[in-house]
mmCIF file of C-alpha atoms and ligand atoms in Angstrom:
data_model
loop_
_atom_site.group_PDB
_atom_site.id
_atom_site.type_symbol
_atom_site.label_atom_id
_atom_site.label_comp_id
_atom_site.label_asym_id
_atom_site.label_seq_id
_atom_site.Cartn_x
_atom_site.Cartn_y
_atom_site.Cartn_z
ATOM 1 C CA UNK A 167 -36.799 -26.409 -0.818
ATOM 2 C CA UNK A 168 -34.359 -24.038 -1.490
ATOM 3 C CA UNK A 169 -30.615 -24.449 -1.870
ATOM 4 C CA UNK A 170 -27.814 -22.503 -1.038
ATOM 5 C CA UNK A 171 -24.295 -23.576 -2.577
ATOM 6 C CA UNK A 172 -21.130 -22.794 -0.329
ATOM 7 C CA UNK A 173 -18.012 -22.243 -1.861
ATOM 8 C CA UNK A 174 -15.733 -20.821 0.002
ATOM 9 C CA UNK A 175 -15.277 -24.407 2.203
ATOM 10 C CA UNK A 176 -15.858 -25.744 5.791
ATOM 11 C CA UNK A 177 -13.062 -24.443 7.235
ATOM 12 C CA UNK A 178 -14.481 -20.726 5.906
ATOM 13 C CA UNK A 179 -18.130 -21.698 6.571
ATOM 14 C CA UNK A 180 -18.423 -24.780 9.460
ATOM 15 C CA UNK A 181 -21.718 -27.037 9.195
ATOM 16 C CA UNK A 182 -22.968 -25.514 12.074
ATOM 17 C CA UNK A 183 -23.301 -22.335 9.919
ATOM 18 C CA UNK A 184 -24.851 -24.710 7.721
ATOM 19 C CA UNK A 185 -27.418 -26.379 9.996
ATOM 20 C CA UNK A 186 -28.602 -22.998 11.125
ATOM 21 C CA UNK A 187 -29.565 -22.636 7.585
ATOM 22 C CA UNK A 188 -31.053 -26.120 7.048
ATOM 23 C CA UNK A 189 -34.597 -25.086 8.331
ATOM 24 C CA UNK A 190 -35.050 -23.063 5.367
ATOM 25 C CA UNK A 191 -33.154 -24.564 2.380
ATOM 26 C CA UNK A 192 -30.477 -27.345 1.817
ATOM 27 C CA UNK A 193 -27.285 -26.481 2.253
ATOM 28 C CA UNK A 194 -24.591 -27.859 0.213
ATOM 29 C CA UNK A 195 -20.391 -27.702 -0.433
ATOM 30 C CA UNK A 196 -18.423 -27.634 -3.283
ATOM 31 C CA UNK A 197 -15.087 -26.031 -4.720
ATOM 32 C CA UNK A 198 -15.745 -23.991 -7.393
ATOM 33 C CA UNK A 199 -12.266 -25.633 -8.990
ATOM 34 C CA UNK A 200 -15.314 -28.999 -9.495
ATOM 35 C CA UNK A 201 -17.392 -29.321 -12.416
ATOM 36 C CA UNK A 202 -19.875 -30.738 -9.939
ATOM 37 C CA UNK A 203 -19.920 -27.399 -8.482
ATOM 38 C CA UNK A 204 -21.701 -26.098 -11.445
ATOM 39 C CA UNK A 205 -24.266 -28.816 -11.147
ATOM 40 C CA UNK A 206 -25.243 -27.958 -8.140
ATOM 41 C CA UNK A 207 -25.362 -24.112 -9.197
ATOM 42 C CA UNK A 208 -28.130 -24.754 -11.644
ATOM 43 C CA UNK A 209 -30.768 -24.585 -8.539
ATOM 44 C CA UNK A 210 -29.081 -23.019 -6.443
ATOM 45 C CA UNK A 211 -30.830 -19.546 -4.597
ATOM 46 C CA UNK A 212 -27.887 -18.432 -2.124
ATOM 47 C CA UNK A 213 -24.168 -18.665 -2.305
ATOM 48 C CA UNK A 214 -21.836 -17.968 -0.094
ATOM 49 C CA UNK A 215 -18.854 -17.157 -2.353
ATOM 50 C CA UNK A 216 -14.956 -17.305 -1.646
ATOM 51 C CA UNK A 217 -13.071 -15.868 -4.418
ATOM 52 C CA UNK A 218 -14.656 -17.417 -7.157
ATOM 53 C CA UNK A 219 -15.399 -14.567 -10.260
ATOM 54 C CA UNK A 220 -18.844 -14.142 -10.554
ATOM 55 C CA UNK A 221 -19.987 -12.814 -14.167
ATOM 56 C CA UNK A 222 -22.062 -13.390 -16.827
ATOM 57 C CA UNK A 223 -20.876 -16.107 -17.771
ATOM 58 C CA UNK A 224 -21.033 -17.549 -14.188
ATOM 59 C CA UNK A 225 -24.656 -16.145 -13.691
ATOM 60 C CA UNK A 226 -25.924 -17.871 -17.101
ATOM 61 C CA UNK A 227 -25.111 -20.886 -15.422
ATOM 62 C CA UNK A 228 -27.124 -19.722 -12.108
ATOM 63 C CA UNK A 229 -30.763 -19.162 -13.281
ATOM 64 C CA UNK A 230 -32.061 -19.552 -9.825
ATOM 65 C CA UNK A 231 -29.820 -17.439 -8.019
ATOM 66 C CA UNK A 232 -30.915 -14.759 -5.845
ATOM 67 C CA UNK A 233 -27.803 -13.746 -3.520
ATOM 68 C CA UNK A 234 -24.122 -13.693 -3.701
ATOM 69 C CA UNK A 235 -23.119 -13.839 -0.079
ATOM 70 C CA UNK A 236 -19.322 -12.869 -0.566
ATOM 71 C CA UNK A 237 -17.299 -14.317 2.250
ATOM 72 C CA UNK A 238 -15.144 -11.411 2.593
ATOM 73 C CA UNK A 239 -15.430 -7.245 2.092
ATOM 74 C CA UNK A 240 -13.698 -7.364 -1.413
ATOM 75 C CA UNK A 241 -16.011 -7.989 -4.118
ATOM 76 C CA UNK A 242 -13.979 -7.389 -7.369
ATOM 77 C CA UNK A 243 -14.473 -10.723 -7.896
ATOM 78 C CA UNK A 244 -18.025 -10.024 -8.217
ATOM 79 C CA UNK A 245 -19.652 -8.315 -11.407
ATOM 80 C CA UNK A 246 -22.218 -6.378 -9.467
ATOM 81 C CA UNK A 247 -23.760 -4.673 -11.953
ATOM 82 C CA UNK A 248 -24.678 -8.260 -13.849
ATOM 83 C CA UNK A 249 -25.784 -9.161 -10.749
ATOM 84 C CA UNK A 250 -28.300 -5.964 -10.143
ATOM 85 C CA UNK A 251 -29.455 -6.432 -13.707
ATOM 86 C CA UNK A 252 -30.679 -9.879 -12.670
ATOM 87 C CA UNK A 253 -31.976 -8.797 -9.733
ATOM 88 C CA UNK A 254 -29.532 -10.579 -7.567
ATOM 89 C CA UNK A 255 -28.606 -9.520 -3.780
ATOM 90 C CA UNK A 256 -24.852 -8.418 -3.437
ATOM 91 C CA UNK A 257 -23.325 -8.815 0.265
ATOM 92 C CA UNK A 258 -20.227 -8.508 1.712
ATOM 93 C CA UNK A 259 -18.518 -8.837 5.532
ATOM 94 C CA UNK A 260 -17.567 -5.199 6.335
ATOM 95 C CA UNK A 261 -15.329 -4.406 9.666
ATOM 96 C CA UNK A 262 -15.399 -7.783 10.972
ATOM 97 C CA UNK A 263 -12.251 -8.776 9.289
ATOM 98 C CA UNK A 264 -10.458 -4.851 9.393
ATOM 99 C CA UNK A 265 -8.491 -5.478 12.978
ATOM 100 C CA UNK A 266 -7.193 -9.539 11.265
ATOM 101 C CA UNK A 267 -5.808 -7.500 8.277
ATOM 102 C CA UNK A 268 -4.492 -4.548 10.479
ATOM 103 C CA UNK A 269 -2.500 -6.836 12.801
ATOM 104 C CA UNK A 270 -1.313 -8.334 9.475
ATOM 105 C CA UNK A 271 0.002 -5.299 7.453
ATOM 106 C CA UNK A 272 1.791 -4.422 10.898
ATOM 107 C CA UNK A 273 3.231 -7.978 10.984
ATOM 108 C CA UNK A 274 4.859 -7.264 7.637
ATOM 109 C CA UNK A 275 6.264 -3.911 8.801
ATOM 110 C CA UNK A 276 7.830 -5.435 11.402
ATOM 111 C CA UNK A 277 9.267 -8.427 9.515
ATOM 112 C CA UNK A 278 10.564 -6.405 6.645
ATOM 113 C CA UNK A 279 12.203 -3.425 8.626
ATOM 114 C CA UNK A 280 13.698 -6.095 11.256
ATOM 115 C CA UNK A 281 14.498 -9.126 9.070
ATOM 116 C CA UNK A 282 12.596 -11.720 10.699
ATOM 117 C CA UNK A 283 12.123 -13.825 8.131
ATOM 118 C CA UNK A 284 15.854 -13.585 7.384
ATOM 119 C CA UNK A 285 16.717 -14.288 11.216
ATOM 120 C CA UNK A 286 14.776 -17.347 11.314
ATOM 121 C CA UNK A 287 16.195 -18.777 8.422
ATOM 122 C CA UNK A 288 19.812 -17.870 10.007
ATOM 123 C CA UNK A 289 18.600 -19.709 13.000
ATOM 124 C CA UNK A 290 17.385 -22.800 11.173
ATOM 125 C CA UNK A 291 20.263 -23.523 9.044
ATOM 126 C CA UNK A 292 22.722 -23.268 12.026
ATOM 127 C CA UNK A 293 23.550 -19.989 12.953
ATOM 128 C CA UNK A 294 26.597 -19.792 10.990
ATOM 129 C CA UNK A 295 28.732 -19.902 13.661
ATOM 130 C CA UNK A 296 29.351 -15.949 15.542
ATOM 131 C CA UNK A 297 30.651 -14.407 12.262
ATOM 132 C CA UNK A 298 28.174 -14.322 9.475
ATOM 133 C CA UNK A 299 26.323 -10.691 10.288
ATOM 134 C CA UNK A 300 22.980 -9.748 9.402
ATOM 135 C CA UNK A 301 22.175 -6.807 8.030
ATOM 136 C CA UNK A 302 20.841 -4.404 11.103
ATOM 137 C CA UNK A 303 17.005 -3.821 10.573
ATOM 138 C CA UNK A 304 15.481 0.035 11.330
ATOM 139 C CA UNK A 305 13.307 1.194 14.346
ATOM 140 C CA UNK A 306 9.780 2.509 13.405
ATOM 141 C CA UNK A 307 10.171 5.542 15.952
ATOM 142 C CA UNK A 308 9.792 8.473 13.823
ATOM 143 C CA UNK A 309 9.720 7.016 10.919
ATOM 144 C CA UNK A 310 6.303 8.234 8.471
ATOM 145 C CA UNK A 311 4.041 5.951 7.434
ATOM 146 C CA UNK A 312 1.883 6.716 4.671
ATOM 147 C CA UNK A 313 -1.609 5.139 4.424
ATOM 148 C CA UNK A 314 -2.939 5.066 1.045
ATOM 149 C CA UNK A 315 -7.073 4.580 1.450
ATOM 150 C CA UNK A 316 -7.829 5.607 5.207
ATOM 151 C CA UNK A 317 -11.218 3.340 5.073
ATOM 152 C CA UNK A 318 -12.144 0.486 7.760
ATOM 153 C CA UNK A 319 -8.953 -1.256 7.481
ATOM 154 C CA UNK A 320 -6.533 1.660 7.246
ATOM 155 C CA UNK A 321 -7.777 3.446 10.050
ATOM 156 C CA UNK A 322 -7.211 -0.116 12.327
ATOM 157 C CA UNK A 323 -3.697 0.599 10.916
ATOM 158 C CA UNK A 324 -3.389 4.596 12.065
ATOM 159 C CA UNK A 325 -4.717 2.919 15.658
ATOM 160 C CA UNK A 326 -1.723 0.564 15.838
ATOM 161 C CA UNK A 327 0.716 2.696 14.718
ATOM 162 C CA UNK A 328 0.049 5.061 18.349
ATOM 163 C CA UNK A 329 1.992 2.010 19.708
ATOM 164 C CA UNK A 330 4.878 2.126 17.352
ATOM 165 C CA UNK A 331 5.478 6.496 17.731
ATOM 166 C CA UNK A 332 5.314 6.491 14.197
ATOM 167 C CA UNK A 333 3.866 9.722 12.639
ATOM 168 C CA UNK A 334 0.931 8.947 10.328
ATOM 169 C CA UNK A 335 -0.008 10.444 7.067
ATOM 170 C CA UNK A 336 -2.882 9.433 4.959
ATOM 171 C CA UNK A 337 -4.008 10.041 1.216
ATOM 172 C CA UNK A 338 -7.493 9.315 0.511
ATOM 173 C CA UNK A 339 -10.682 10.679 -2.578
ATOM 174 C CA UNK A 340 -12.192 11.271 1.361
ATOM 175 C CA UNK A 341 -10.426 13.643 3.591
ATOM 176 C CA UNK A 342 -11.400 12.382 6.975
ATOM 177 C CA UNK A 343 -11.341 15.290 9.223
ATOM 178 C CA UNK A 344 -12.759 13.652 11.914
ATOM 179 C CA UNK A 345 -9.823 11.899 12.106
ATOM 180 C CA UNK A 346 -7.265 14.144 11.965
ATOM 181 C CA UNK A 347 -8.564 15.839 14.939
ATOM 182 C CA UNK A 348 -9.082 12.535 16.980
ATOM 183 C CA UNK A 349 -5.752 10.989 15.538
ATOM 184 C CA UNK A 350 -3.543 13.218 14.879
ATOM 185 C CA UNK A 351 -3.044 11.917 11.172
ATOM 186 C CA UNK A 352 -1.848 14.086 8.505
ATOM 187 C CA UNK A 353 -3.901 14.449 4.894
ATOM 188 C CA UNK A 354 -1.583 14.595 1.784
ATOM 189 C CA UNK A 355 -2.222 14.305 -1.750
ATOM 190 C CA UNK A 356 -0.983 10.749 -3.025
ATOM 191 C CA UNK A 357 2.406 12.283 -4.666
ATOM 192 C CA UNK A 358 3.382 14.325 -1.128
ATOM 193 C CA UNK A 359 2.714 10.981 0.704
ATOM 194 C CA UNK A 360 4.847 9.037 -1.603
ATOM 195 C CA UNK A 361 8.015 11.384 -1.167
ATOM 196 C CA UNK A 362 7.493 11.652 2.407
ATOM 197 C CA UNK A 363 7.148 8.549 3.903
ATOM 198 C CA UNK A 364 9.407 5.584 4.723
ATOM 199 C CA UNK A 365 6.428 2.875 4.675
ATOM 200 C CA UNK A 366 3.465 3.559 2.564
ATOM 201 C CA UNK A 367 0.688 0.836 2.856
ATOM 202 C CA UNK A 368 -2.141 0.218 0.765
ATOM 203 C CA UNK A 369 -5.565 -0.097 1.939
ATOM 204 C CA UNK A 370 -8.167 1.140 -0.950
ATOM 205 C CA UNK A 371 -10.594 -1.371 -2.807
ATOM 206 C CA UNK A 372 -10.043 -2.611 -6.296
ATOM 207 C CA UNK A 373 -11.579 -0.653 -8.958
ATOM 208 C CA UNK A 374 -10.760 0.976 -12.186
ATOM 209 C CA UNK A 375 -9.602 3.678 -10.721
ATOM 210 C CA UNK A 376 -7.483 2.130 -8.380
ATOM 211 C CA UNK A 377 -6.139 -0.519 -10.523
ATOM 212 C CA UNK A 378 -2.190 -0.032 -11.242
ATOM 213 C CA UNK A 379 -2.890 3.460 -9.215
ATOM 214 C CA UNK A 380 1.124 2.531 -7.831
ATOM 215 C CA UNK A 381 3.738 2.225 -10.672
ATOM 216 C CA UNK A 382 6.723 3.167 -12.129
ATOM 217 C CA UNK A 383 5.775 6.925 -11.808
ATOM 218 C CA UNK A 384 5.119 6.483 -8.368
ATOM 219 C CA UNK A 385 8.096 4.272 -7.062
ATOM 220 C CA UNK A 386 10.169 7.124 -8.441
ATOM 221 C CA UNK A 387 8.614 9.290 -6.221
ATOM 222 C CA UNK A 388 9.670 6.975 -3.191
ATOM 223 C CA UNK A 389 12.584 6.906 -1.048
ATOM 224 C CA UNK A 390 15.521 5.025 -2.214
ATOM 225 C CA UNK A 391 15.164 2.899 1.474
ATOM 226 C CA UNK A 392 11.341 3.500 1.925
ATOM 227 C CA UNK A 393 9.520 -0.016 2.197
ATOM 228 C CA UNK A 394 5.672 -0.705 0.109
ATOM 229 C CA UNK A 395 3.384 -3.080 2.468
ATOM 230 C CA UNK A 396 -0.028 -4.377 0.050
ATOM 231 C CA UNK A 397 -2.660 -6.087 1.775
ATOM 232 C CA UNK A 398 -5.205 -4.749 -0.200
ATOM 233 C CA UNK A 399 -5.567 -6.235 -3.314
ATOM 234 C CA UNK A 400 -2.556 -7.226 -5.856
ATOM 235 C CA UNK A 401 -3.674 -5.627 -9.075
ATOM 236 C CA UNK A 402 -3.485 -2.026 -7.013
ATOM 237 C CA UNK A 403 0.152 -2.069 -7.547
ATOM 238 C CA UNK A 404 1.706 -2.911 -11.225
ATOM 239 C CA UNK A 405 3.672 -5.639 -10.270
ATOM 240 C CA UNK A 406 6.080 -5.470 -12.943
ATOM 241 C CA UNK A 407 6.836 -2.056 -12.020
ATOM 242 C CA UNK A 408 6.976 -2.955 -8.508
ATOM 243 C CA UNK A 409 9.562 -5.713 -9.613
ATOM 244 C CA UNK A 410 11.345 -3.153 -11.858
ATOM 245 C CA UNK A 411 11.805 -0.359 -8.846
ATOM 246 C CA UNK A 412 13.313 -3.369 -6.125
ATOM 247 C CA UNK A 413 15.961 -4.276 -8.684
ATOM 248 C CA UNK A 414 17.150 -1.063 -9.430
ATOM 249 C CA UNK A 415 17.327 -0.098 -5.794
ATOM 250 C CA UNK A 416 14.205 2.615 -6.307
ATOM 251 C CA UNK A 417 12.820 1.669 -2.747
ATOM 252 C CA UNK A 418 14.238 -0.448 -0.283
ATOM 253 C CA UNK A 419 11.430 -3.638 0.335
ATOM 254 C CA UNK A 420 8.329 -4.544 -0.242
ATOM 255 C CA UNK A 421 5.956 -6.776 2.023
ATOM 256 C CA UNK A 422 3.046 -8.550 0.136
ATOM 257 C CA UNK A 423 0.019 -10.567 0.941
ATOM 258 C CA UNK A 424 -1.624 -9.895 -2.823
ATOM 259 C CA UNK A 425 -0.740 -10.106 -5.652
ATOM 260 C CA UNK A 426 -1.692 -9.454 -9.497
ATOM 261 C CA UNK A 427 -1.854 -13.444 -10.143
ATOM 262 C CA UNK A 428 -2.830 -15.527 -6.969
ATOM 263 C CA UNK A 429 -1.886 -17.568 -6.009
ATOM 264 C CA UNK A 430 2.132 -15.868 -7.089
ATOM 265 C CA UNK A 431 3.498 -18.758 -9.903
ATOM 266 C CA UNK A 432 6.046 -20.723 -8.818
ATOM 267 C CA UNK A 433 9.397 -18.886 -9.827
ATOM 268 C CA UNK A 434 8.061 -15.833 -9.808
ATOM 269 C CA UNK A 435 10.287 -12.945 -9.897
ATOM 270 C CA UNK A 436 9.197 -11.655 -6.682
ATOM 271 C CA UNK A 437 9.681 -14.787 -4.853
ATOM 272 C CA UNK A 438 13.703 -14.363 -6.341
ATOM 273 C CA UNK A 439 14.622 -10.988 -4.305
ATOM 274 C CA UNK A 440 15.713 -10.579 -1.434
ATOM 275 C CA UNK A 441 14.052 -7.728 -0.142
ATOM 276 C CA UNK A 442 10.748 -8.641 -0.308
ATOM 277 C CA UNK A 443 8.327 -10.439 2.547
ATOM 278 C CA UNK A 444 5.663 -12.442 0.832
ATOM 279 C CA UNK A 445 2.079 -14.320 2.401
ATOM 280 C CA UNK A 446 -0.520 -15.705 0.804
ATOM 281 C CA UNK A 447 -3.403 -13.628 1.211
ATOM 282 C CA UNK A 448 -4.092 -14.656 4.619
ATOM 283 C CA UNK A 449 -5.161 -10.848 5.699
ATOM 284 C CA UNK A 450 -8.625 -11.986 7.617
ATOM 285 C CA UNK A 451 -6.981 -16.074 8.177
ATOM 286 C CA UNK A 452 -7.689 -15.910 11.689
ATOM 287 C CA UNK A 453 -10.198 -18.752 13.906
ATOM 288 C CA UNK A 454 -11.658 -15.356 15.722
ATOM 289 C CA UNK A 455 -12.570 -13.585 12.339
ATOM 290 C CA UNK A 456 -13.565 -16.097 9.829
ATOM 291 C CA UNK A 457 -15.934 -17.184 12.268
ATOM 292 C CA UNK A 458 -17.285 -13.181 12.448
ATOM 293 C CA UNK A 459 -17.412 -13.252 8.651
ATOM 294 C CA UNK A 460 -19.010 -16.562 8.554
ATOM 295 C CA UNK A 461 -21.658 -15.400 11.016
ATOM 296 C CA UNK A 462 -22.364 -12.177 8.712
ATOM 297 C CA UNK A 463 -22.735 -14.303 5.508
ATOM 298 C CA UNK A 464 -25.383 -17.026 7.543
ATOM 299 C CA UNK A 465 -27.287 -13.610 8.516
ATOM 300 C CA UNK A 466 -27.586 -12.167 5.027
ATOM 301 C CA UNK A 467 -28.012 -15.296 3.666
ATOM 302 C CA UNK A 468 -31.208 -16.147 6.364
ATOM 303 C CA UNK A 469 -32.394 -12.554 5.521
ATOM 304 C CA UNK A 470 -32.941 -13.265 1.802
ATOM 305 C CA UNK A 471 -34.316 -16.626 2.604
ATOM 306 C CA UNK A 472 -37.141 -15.114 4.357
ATOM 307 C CA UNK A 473 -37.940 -12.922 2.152
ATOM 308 C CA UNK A 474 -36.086 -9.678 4.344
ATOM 309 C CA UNK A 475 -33.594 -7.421 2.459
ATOM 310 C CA UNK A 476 -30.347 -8.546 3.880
ATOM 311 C CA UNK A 477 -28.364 -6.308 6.068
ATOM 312 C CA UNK A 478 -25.159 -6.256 4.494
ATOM 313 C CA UNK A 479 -25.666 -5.124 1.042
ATOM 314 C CA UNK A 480 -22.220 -3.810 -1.480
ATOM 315 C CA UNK A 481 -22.615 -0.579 -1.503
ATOM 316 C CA UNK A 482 -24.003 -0.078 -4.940
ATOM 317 C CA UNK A 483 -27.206 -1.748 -4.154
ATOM 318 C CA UNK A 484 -28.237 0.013 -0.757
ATOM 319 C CA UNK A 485 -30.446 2.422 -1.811
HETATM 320 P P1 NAD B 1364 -13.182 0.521 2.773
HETATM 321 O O1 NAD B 1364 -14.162 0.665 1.675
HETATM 322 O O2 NAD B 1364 -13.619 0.816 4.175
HETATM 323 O O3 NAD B 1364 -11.877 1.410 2.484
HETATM 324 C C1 NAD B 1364 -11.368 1.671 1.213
HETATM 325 C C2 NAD B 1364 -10.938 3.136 1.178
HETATM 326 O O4 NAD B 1364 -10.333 3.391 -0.095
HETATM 327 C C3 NAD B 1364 -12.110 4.134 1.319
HETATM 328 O O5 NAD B 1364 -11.847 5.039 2.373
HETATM 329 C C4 NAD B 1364 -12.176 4.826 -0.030
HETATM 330 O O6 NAD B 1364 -12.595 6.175 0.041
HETATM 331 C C5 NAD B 1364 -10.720 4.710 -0.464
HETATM 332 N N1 NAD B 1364 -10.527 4.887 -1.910
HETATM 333 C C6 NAD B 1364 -11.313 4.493 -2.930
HETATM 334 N N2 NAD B 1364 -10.765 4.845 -4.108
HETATM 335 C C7 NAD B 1364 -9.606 5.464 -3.823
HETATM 336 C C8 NAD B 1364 -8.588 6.058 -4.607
HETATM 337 N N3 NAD B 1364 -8.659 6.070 -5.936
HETATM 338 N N4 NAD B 1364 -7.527 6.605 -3.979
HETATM 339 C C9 NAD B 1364 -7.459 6.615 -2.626
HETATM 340 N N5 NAD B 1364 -8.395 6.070 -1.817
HETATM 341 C C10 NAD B 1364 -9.444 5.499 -2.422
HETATM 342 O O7 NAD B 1364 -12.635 -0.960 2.664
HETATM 343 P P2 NAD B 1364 -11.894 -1.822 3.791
HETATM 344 O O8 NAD B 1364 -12.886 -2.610 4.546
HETATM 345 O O9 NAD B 1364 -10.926 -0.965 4.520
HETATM 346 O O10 NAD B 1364 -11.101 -2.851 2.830
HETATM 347 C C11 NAD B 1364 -10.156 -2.383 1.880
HETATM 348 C C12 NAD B 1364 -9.741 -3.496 0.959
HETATM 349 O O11 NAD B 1364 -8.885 -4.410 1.627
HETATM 350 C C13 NAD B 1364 -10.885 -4.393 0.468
HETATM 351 O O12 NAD B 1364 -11.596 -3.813 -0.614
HETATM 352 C C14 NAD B 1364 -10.167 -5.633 0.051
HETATM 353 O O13 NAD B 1364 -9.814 -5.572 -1.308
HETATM 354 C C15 NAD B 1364 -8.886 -5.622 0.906
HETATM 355 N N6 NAD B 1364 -8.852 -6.746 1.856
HETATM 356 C C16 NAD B 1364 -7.840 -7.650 1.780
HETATM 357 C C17 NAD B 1364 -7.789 -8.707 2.671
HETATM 358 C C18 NAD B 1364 -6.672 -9.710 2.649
HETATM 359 O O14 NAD B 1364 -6.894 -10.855 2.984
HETATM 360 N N7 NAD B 1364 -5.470 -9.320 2.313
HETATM 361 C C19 NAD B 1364 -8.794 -8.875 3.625
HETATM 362 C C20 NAD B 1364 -9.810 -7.928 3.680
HETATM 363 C C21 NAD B 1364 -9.834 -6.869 2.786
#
């Protein structure tokens, strides 16, 4: 029988994922932070894959695999073109999770421009009596918010900003005309978007030519109060830099859910300022859509184990 290896965890992918599975192979859980995890990899056919890197390396110890089900639309962590050479199935879970992350990246907005996180810990440690005065946040009527990478998740962010009369601007290697009509968003080339908006938030997928794509170049372009949400992937933005242009005053906040090392070390520059909002990558941590993204991965993974192509291949290997 076959086996398929799960290692993004129960609370990711419940047993009864599992035992709709078990007529066709054995299914079986283990953190990829376990050597026995690589035991069981030996025979394994399927995996369903949190964010463990899968490369060579990884693959010479996998001689029986024949699908990495990612649990999740991000698959840096994936070498797919190792895995095509094998002949290994690459899957993801496309615009199940976009709305989670959406809600999110507006959740950040909203706590950096109003100071939640600030206010609650005034609250907690007493109120400090009627005196002590926060800083007063900012409204997000009129303001511009940039979107850098106008794909699934960043248009779930244009449709949530109609509710915050924001005006919306949007760099992309696509122009999406369609959208511009039906949304009223504004194309700009990335260094126009920079200087003109007051939020920018990133939304494009990690690749070469995305990596570090925001720097020091680019804070400069910023406004001195504008705020930089990520809840893309960490390595988009060069951290240091990023560190570098808060200090100095370049741009006013930053509001995080990724970051270059993850999880963020403990002491961590970042973690010392105080204009910066930081989660840990919890963009698609919700019950209703790790249960959608669980569903996708059993269906892909039930695909290849009869033999079907499954439905949700990476891009790069639908032909
Ligand atoms: P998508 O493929 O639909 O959108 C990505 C967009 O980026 C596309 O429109 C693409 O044209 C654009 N793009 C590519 N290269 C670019 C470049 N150099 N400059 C500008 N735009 C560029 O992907 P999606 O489903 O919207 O997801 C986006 C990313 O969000 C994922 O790849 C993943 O890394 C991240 N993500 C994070 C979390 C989280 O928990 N924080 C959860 C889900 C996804």
């Amino acid at each position: 029988m076959k086996k398929v290896l799960v290692g993004a965890g129960k609370i990711n992918f419940p047993e009864e994922f599992a035992d709709g599975l078990r007529d066709l192979a054995e299914v079986v859980y283990e953190s990829p932070r376990e050597e026995s995890y690589f035991d069981e990899l030996k025979d394994a056919s399927a995996i369903i894959a949190g964010m463990e890197t899968v490369n060579d390396d990884f693959l010479d110890k996998a001689p029986n695999l024949g699908i990495v089900a990612r649990f999740g639309v991000g698959y840096d962590s994936v070498d797919v073109e190792a895995c095509t050479k094998r002949g290994i199935h690459v899957t993801h879970t496309p615009g199940v999770l976009s709305g989670a992350v959406a809600d999110l990246t507006w959740g950040l907005i909203l706590s950096q421009m109003r100071g939640i996180l600030e206010s609650d810990g005034h609250v907690r440690e007493g109120w400090a009596g009627r005196t002590r005065r926060l800083p007063l946040g900012y409204d997000t009527e009129g303001k511009t918010l940039g979107i850098v990478g106008m794909g699934r998740i960043g248009v779930e962010v244009a449709k949530r900003a109609q509710g915050f009369d924001v005006d919306v601007v949007y760099y992309d290697v696509y122009r999406r005309e369609d959208l511009e009509e039906s949304m009223g968003v504004q194309y700009m080339g990335l260094d126009e978007l920079l200087k003109a908006s007051d939020i920018v938030t990133i939304h494009v997928l990690l690749v070469p030519s995305t990596r570090h794509l925001i720097g020091a170049r680019e804070f400069e372009l910023m406004k001195e109060d504008a705020i930089i949400v990520n809840t893309s992937r960490g390595p988009v933005i060069d951290q240091a830099a990023l560190v570098e242009a808060l200090k100095k005053g370049q741009i006013g906040g930053a509001a995080l859910d990724v970051f270059e090392e993850e999880p963020l070390p403990a002491g961590d520059e970042l973690a010392k300022l105080g204009n910066t909002v930081l989660t840990s990558h919890i963009g698609s941590a919700t019950v209703e859509t790790r249960r959608k993204m669980a569903e996708v991965d059993a269906v892909n993974v039930r695909a290849f184990l009869e033999g079907k192509t499954p439905p949700n291949l990476v891009p790069e290997q639908r032909k």
